[in-house]
mmCIF file of C-alpha atoms in Angstrom:
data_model
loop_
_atom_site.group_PDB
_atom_site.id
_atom_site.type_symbol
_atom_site.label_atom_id
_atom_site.label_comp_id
_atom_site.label_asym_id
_atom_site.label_seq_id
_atom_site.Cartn_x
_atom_site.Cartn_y
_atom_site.Cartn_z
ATOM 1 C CA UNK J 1 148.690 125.180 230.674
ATOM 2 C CA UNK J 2 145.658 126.479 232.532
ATOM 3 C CA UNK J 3 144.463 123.843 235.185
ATOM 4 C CA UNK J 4 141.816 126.016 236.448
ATOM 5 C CA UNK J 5 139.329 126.229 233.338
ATOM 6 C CA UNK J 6 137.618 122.602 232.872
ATOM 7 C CA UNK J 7 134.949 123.084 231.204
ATOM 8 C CA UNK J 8 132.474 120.768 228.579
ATOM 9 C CA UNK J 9 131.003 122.480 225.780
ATOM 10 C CA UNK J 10 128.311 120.083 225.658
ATOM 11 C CA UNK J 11 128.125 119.699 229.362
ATOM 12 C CA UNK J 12 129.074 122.600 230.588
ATOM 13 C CA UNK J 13 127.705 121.823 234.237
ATOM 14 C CA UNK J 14 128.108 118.070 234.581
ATOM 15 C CA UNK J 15 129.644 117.474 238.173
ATOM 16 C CA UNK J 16 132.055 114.563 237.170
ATOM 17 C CA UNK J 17 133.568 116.086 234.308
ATOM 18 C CA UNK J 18 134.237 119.670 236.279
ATOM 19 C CA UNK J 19 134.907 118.220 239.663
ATOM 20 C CA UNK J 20 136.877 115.033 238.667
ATOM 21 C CA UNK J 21 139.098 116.081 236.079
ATOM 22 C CA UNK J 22 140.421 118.962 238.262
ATOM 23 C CA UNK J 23 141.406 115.833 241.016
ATOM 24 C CA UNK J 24 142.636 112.953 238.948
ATOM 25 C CA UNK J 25 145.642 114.870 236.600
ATOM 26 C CA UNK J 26 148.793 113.684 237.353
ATOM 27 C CA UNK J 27 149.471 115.479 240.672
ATOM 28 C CA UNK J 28 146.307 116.486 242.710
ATOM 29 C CA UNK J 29 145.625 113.150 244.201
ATOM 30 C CA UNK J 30 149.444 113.399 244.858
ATOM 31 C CA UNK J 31 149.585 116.328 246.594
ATOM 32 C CA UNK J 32 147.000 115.632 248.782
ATOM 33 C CA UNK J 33 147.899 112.109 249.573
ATOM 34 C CA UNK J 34 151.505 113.840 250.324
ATOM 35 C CA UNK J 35 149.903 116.500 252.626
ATOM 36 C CA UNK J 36 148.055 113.961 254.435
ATOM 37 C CA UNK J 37 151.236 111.738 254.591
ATOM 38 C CA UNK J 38 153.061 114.049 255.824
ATOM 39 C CA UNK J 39 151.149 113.726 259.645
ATOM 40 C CA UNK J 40 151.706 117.238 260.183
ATOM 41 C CA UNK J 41 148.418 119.942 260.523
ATOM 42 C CA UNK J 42 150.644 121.961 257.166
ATOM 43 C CA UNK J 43 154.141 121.286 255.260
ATOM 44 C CA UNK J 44 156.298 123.907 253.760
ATOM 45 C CA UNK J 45 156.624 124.375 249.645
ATOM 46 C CA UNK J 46 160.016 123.154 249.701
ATOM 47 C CA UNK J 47 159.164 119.754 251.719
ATOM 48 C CA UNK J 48 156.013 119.220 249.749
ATOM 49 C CA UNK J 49 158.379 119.270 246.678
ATOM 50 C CA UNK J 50 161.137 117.286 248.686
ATOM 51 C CA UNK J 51 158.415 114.599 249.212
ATOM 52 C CA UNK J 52 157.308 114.664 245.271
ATOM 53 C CA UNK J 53 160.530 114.859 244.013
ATOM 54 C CA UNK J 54 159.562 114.316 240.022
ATOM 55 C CA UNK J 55 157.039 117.176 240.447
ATOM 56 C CA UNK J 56 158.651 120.720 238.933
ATOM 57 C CA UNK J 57 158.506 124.014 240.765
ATOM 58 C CA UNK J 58 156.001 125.377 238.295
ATOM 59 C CA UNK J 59 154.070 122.111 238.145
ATOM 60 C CA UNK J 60 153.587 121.823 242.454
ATOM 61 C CA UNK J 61 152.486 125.469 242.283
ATOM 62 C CA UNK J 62 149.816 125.500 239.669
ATOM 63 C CA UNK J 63 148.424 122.071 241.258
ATOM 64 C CA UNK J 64 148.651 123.686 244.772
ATOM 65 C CA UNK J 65 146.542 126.730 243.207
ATOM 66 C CA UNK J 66 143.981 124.467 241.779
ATOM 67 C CA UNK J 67 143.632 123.174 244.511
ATOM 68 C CA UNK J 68 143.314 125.980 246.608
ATOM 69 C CA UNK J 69 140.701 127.580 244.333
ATOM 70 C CA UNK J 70 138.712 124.231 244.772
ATOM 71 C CA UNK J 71 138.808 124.553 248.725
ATOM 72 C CA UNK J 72 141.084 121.548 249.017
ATOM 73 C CA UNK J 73 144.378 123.278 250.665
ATOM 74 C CA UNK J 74 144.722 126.445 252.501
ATOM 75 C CA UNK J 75 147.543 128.767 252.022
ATOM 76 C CA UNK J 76 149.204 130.600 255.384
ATOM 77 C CA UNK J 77 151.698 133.093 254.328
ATOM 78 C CA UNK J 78 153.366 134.560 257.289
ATOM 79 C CA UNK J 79 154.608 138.066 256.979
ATOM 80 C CA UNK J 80 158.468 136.762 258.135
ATOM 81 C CA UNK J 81 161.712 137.655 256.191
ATOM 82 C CA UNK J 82 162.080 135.336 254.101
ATOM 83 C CA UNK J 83 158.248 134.937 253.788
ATOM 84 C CA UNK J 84 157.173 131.720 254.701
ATOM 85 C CA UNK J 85 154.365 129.720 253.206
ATOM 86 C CA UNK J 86 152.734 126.612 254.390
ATOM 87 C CA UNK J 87 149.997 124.260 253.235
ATOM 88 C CA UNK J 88 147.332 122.506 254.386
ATOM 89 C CA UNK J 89 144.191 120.205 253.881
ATOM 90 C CA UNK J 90 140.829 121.547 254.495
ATOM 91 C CA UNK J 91 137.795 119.202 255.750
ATOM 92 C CA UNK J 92 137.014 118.787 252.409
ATOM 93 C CA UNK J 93 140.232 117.072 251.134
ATOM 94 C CA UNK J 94 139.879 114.964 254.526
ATOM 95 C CA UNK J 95 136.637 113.999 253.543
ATOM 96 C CA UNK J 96 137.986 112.758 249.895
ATOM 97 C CA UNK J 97 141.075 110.957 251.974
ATOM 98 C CA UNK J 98 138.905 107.590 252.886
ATOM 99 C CA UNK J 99 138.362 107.808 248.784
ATOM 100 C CA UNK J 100 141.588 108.538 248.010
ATOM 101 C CA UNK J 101 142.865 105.489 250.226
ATOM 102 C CA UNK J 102 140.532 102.942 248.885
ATOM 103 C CA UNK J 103 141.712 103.824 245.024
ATOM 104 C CA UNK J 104 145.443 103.046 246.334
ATOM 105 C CA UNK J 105 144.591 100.010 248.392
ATOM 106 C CA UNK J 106 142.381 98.823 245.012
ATOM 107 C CA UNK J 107 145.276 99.629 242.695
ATOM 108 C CA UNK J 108 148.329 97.807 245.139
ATOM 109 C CA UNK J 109 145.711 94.699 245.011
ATOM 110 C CA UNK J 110 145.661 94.771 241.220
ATOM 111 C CA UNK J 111 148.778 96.042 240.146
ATOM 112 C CA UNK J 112 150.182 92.437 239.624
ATOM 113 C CA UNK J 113 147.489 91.575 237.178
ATOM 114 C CA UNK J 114 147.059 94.879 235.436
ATOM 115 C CA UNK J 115 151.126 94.809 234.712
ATOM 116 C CA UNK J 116 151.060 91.282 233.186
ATOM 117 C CA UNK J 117 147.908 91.956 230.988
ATOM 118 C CA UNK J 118 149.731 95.113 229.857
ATOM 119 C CA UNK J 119 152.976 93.000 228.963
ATOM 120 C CA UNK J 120 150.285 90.756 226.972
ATOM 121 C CA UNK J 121 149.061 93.843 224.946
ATOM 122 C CA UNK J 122 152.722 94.539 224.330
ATOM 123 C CA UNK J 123 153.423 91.190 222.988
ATOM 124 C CA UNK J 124 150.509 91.545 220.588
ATOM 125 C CA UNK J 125 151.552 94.554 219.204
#
């Protein structure tokens, strides 16, 4: 799966399909929600994936890269036996946060409603 090329043929340059489609997969929002979460300036690999536990190995790396490459999370690797690598959010993901928060306030206020109309299209089919 490569994450990191979005691209439109048609649209090649449009700024929602390039810019939001690399944040709203299943696991960017996620990740940065979880890093923010977390109330610590970075988190560890291990208790990034301790805190998403459905997420796989391979999964929580290729959405950390995107989202490094996107200048949402830095990456400190300290030159330590056993290397250690830690993760953090850059101004930029802070600046998406207030967005971020509003979505999950909006969804918890409409989750009631959305789940009972979905039962209803259930019914019907």
């Amino acid at each position: 799966m490569d994450r990191t090329r979005i691209e439109d043929a048609m649209f090649p340059d449009c700024p929602i399909r390039n810019i939001l489609a690399r944040i709203s997969d299943k696991w960017s929002l996620l990740v940065i929600f979880t890093l923010d979460k977390s109330g610590k300036s970075a988190i560890r690999f291990k208790e990034l994936q301790r805190e998403i536990p459905d997420i796989s190995q391979k999964m929580l790396t290729v959405t950390l890269r995107t989202l490094e490459e996107d200048g949402y999370v830095t990456r400190t690797v300290y030159p330590e036996v056993p290397p250690r690598v830690e993760y953090a959010l850059t101004a930029r993901a802070q600046s998406l946060l207030p967005h971020i928060n509003a979505l999950i306030a909006w969804a918890l206020e409409n989750r009631d409603s959305i789940m009972a109309d979905r039962r209803k299209a259930a019914r019907r089919q």
